[in-house]
mmCIF file of C-alpha atoms in Angstrom:
data_model
loop_
_atom_site.group_PDB
_atom_site.id
_atom_site.type_symbol
_atom_site.label_atom_id
_atom_site.label_comp_id
_atom_site.label_asym_id
_atom_site.label_seq_id
_atom_site.Cartn_x
_atom_site.Cartn_y
_atom_site.Cartn_z
ATOM 1 C CA MET A 50 78.968 133.234 75.286
ATOM 2 C CA ASP A 51 76.690 130.203 75.135
ATOM 3 C CA THR A 52 76.670 130.298 71.263
ATOM 4 C CA ALA A 53 80.449 130.384 71.180
ATOM 5 C CA PHE A 54 80.715 127.466 73.574
ATOM 6 C CA ILE A 55 78.282 125.437 71.518
ATOM 7 C CA GLU A 56 80.274 126.196 68.349
ATOM 8 C CA ILE A 57 83.481 125.099 70.104
ATOM 9 C CA TRP A 58 81.885 121.955 71.297
ATOM 10 C CA HIS A 59 80.527 121.119 67.805
ATOM 11 C CA SER A 60 83.960 121.686 66.408
ATOM 12 C CA TRP A 61 85.389 119.264 68.993
ATOM 13 C CA ILE A 62 82.787 116.622 68.066
ATOM 14 C CA ALA A 63 83.653 117.079 64.396
ATOM 15 C CA LEU A 64 87.409 116.835 65.104
ATOM 16 C CA LEU A 65 86.834 113.429 66.850
ATOM 17 C CA THR A 66 84.660 112.155 64.063
ATOM 18 C CA HIS A 67 87.106 113.230 61.364
ATOM 19 C CA SER A 68 89.960 111.663 63.455
ATOM 20 C CA ILE A 69 88.260 108.276 63.417
ATOM 21 C CA LEU A 70 87.564 108.511 59.641
ATOM 22 C CA PHE A 71 91.255 109.607 59.053
ATOM 23 C CA PHE A 72 92.682 106.710 61.059
ATOM 24 C CA SER A 73 90.394 104.344 59.162
ATOM 25 C CA SER A 74 91.311 105.591 55.689
ATOM 26 C CA TYR A 75 94.902 106.559 56.174
ATOM 27 C CA PHE A 76 95.943 103.321 57.950
ATOM 28 C CA ASP A 77 93.459 101.206 56.062
ATOM 29 C CA ILE A 78 91.827 99.793 59.193
ATOM 30 C CA SER A 79 88.177 99.202 60.059
ATOM 31 C CA GLU A 80 86.053 101.934 61.706
ATOM 32 C CA ALA A 81 86.029 99.823 64.909
ATOM 33 C CA MET A 82 89.861 99.637 65.023
ATOM 34 C CA ALA A 83 89.953 103.351 64.423
ATOM 35 C CA ILE A 84 87.651 103.936 67.364
ATOM 36 C CA ILE A 85 89.844 101.680 69.530
ATOM 37 C CA ALA A 86 92.964 103.587 68.370
ATOM 38 C CA LEU A 87 91.541 107.051 69.125
ATOM 39 C CA THR A 88 90.295 105.842 72.511
ATOM 40 C CA LEU A 89 93.764 104.376 73.352
ATOM 41 C CA ILE A 90 95.444 107.631 72.313
ATOM 42 C CA THR A 91 93.252 109.822 74.406
ATOM 43 C CA ARG A 92 93.256 107.599 77.518
ATOM 44 C CA ILE A 93 96.996 106.916 77.421
ATOM 45 C CA THR A 94 97.694 110.610 76.833
ATOM 46 C CA LEU A 95 95.701 111.530 79.968
ATOM 47 C CA MET A 96 96.986 108.483 82.009
ATOM 48 C CA PRO A 97 99.863 110.310 83.786
ATOM 49 C CA ILE A 98 97.403 112.972 85.099
ATOM 50 C CA ALA A 99 94.744 110.319 86.002
ATOM 51 C CA LEU A 100 97.308 108.109 87.697
ATOM 52 C CA SER A 101 98.728 110.975 89.624
ATOM 53 C CA THR A 102 95.280 112.081 90.792
ATOM 54 C CA ALA A 103 94.338 108.539 91.823
ATOM 55 C CA TYR A 104 97.634 108.148 93.714
ATOM 56 C CA ARG A 105 97.108 111.332 95.632
ATOM 57 C CA THR A 106 93.531 110.325 96.439
ATOM 58 C CA GLU A 107 94.749 107.015 97.961
ATOM 59 C CA ILE A 108 97.462 108.712 99.902
ATOM 60 C CA ASN A 109 94.873 111.129 101.276
ATOM 61 C CA LYS A 110 92.696 108.237 102.306
ATOM 62 C CA GLN A 111 95.600 106.786 104.229
ATOM 63 C CA LYS A 112 96.265 110.070 105.981
ATOM 64 C CA ILE A 113 92.569 110.394 106.851
ATOM 65 C CA SER A 114 92.618 106.901 108.341
ATOM 66 C CA ARG A 115 95.573 107.786 110.459
ATOM 67 C CA ILE A 116 93.848 110.784 111.999
ATOM 68 C CA LYS A 117 90.493 109.089 112.572
ATOM 69 C CA THR A 118 90.853 109.354 116.401
ATOM 70 C CA GLU A 119 91.354 113.121 116.054
ATOM 71 C CA THR A 120 88.411 113.586 113.742
ATOM 72 C CA ASP A 121 86.132 111.549 116.044
ATOM 73 C CA ALA A 122 87.277 113.795 118.880
ATOM 74 C CA LEU A 123 86.341 116.888 116.860
ATOM 75 C CA LYS A 124 82.956 115.453 116.194
ATOM 76 C CA LEU A 125 82.350 115.094 119.871
ATOM 77 C CA GLN A 126 83.828 118.531 120.671
ATOM 78 C CA TYR A 127 81.680 120.345 118.113
ATOM 79 C CA LYS A 128 78.533 118.304 118.319
ATOM 80 C CA GLY A 129 75.557 120.360 117.204
ATOM 81 C CA LYS A 130 77.978 123.033 115.768
ATOM 82 C CA PRO A 131 78.351 122.010 112.092
ATOM 83 C CA ALA A 132 80.122 125.294 110.992
ATOM 84 C CA GLN A 133 82.744 125.025 113.669
ATOM 85 C CA LEU A 134 83.196 121.297 112.968
ATOM 86 C CA ILE A 135 83.825 121.954 109.311
ATOM 87 C CA ALA A 136 86.326 124.694 110.131
ATOM 88 C CA ALA A 137 88.207 122.534 112.675
ATOM 89 C CA THR A 138 88.223 119.595 110.302
ATOM 90 C CA ARG A 139 89.567 121.717 107.482
ATOM 91 C CA GLN A 140 92.367 122.907 109.754
ATOM 92 C CA LEU A 141 93.229 119.352 110.817
ATOM 93 C CA TYR A 142 93.361 118.252 107.204
ATOM 94 C CA ARG A 143 95.594 121.250 106.306
ATOM 95 C CA THR A 144 97.860 120.456 109.191
ATOM 96 C CA ASN A 145 98.327 116.855 107.971
ATOM 97 C CA GLY A 146 98.705 117.848 104.357
ATOM 98 C CA ILE A 147 95.376 116.436 103.214
ATOM 99 C CA ARG A 148 93.775 118.130 100.159
ATOM 100 C CA LEU A 149 90.614 116.547 98.961
ATOM 101 C CA ILE A 150 90.325 118.718 95.909
ATOM 102 C CA ASP A 151 93.196 120.351 94.040
ATOM 103 C CA ARG A 152 93.798 121.927 90.666
ATOM 104 C CA LEU A 153 95.170 118.608 89.267
ATOM 105 C CA SER A 154 92.035 116.764 90.261
ATOM 106 C CA ILE A 155 89.776 119.370 88.659
ATOM 107 C CA PHE A 156 91.966 119.356 85.518
ATOM 108 C CA ASN A 157 91.815 115.543 85.369
ATOM 109 C CA LEU A 158 88.036 115.489 85.746
ATOM 110 C CA SER A 159 87.620 118.201 83.082
ATOM 111 C CA CYS A 160 89.845 116.393 80.612
ATOM 112 C CA ARG A 161 88.166 113.052 81.173
ATOM 113 C CA GLY A 162 84.709 114.677 80.883
ATOM 114 C CA VAL A 163 85.558 116.522 77.647
ATOM 115 C CA SER A 164 87.188 113.467 76.010
ATOM 116 C CA SER A 165 84.693 110.910 77.207
ATOM 117 C CA TYR A 166 81.538 112.824 76.495
ATOM 118 C CA GLY A 167 82.985 114.109 73.263
ATOM 119 C CA LEU A 168 83.618 110.628 71.927
ATOM 120 C CA PHE A 169 80.261 109.406 73.133
ATOM 121 C CA GLN A 170 78.468 112.169 71.118
ATOM 122 C CA ALA A 171 80.771 111.717 68.112
ATOM 123 C CA LEU A 172 80.043 108.002 68.011
ATOM 124 C CA SER A 173 76.255 108.620 68.555
ATOM 125 C CA LYS A 174 76.039 110.969 65.631
ATOM 126 C CA ALA A 175 78.580 109.455 63.172
ATOM 127 C CA GLY A 176 76.463 106.531 62.210
ATOM 128 C CA PHE A 177 79.244 104.020 61.711
ATOM 129 C CA SER A 178 77.654 100.859 60.387
ATOM 130 C CA SER A 179 80.568 98.530 59.240
ATOM 131 C CA LYS A 180 81.153 94.970 60.489
ATOM 132 C CA PHE A 181 83.739 94.030 63.174
ATOM 133 C CA LEU A 182 84.640 90.542 64.292
ATOM 134 C CA TRP A 183 81.300 88.866 65.055
ATOM 135 C CA ILE A 184 79.472 92.184 65.179
ATOM 136 C CA SER A 185 77.194 92.599 62.195
ATOM 137 C CA SER A 186 76.987 96.439 62.367
ATOM 138 C CA LEU A 187 78.494 99.069 64.545
ATOM 139 C CA ALA A 188 75.252 100.936 64.400
ATOM 140 C CA LYS A 189 73.345 98.187 66.253
ATOM 141 C CA PRO A 190 73.534 96.841 69.809
ATOM 142 C CA GLU A 191 75.287 93.498 70.391
ATOM 143 C CA VAL A 192 74.567 91.393 73.472
ATOM 144 C CA LEU A 193 77.950 89.736 73.924
ATOM 145 C CA LEU A 194 79.804 92.999 73.524
ATOM 146 C CA THR A 195 77.513 94.605 76.079
ATOM 147 C CA LEU A 196 78.232 91.817 78.550
ATOM 148 C CA LEU A 197 81.957 92.223 77.821
ATOM 149 C CA VAL A 198 81.744 95.947 78.676
ATOM 150 C CA GLY A 199 79.975 95.054 81.961
ATOM 151 C CA ALA A 200 82.650 92.482 82.829
ATOM 152 C CA LEU A 201 85.570 94.879 82.087
ATOM 153 C CA MET A 202 83.866 97.667 84.035
ATOM 154 C CA PHE A 203 83.512 95.409 87.082
ATOM 155 C CA ILE A 204 87.162 94.360 86.893
ATOM 156 C CA SER A 205 88.354 97.946 86.508
ATOM 157 C CA MET A 206 86.430 99.018 89.608
ATOM 158 C CA ALA A 207 87.162 95.956 91.661
ATOM 159 C CA ILE A 208 90.978 96.230 91.308
ATOM 160 C CA MET A 209 90.999 99.681 92.797
ATOM 161 C CA PRO A 210 92.523 99.723 96.286
ATOM 162 C CA GLY A 211 89.881 98.990 98.982
ATOM 163 C CA ALA A 212 87.132 98.392 96.449
ATOM 164 C CA THR A 213 86.317 94.894 97.630
ATOM 165 C CA SER A 214 87.034 95.413 101.326
ATOM 166 C CA GLU A 215 83.364 95.550 102.294
ATOM 167 C CA PRO A 216 80.456 93.417 101.050
ATOM 168 C CA SER A 217 78.364 96.498 100.619
ATOM 169 C CA THR A 218 80.971 97.947 98.279
ATOM 170 C CA LEU A 219 80.822 94.865 96.095
ATOM 171 C CA ILE A 220 77.004 95.176 95.939
ATOM 172 C CA MET A 221 77.310 98.783 94.875
ATOM 173 C CA LEU A 222 79.869 97.742 92.159
ATOM 174 C CA GLY A 223 77.487 95.061 90.956
ATOM 175 C CA LEU A 224 74.520 97.513 90.800
ATOM 176 C CA ALA A 225 76.700 100.004 88.843
ATOM 177 C CA VAL A 226 77.583 97.289 86.332
ATOM 178 C CA ILE A 227 73.993 96.271 85.962
ATOM 179 C CA VAL A 228 72.842 99.870 85.314
ATOM 180 C CA THR A 229 75.662 100.209 82.763
ATOM 181 C CA ILE A 230 74.660 97.037 80.931
ATOM 182 C CA ILE A 231 71.046 98.133 80.738
ATOM 183 C CA ALA A 232 72.148 101.528 79.412
ATOM 184 C CA ILE A 233 74.511 100.161 76.752
ATOM 185 C CA ALA A 234 72.060 97.430 75.645
ATOM 186 C CA ALA A 235 70.234 99.954 73.516
ATOM 187 C CA LEU A 236 73.284 101.858 72.255
ATOM 188 C CA PRO A 237 75.277 101.295 68.979
ATOM 189 C CA SER A 238 78.071 98.818 69.184
ATOM 190 C CA ALA A 239 80.445 101.636 68.196
ATOM 191 C CA ILE A 240 79.891 103.132 71.669
ATOM 192 C CA ALA A 241 80.302 99.788 73.361
ATOM 193 C CA ILE A 242 83.635 99.322 71.601
ATOM 194 C CA TYR A 243 84.763 102.636 72.915
ATOM 195 C CA TRP A 244 83.579 101.774 76.438
ATOM 196 C CA ALA A 245 85.243 98.359 76.442
ATOM 197 C CA THR A 246 88.513 99.878 75.272
ATOM 198 C CA SER A 247 88.372 102.626 77.903
ATOM 199 C CA ASN A 248 87.643 100.050 80.625
ATOM 200 C CA THR A 249 90.607 97.984 79.498
ATOM 201 C CA VAL A 250 92.788 101.066 79.989
ATOM 202 C CA SER A 251 91.211 101.670 83.410
ATOM 203 C CA ILE A 252 92.226 98.072 84.359
ATOM 204 C CA ILE A 253 95.857 98.748 83.403
ATOM 205 C CA GLN A 254 95.827 102.071 85.245
ATOM 206 C CA GLY A 255 94.336 100.307 88.334
ATOM 207 C CA LEU A 256 97.195 97.781 88.288
ATOM 208 C CA LEU A 257 99.789 100.583 87.921
ATOM 209 C CA LEU A 258 98.193 102.401 90.882
ATOM 210 C CA ARG A 259 98.376 99.239 92.995
ATOM 211 C CA GLY A 260 102.099 98.967 92.062
ATOM 212 C CA LEU A 261 102.849 102.589 93.050
ATOM 213 C CA LEU A 262 101.013 102.078 96.385
ATOM 214 C CA SER A 263 102.911 98.827 97.086
ATOM 215 C CA ARG A 264 106.219 100.575 96.441
ATOM 216 C CA GLN A 265 105.155 103.503 98.704
ATOM 217 C CA LYS A 266 104.177 101.055 101.422
ATOM 218 C CA TYR A 267 107.453 99.123 101.091
ATOM 219 C CA ARG A 268 109.509 102.341 101.316
ATOM 220 C CA ALA A 269 107.550 103.336 104.425
ATOM 221 C CA ILE A 270 108.608 100.120 106.208
#
């Protein structure tokens, strides 16, 4: 079973690598542009699922906020009885149509994990070394590109609904960006280009999510 899974995973990595090479040769574009193209294809293909999942998550947050008084009452009622508190909270959520985890969420996480980690491994092993814009080699780290990834990552997280409502949240976002920059600083520019492209799509997705939530809020008035 493990051997079969490993073989399937290696085949997936090879498919992604060959896809980049195909785009580069067939459309006569650079390796970097081929990486950007493949990243856009995978992210845009998965965007309807990711956007739907994010929208459901935000709606659930709104529902949870509306029943805060009831959840606080349950905490007092079942103080010192964690099992009963969990059961009562689940029932309250079920009554109000709140589902924290559903099949779509699991499917979205699985797809994102397979595509993202697959591309990461493919770009790590492929050894692309061509030039792109000011980048001398895709095989080497590039400081400006690394900082660009960090900036795009911060924007993609900051535009999410409620992300900047608390100072502590901003600090957490900043720490996440710093850790990411440190991690990318030693990685090939090919991976940073993928990451920058993916973060750009996340920004667009965040804006679309804000639009959907604004429309939902307008209809509720």
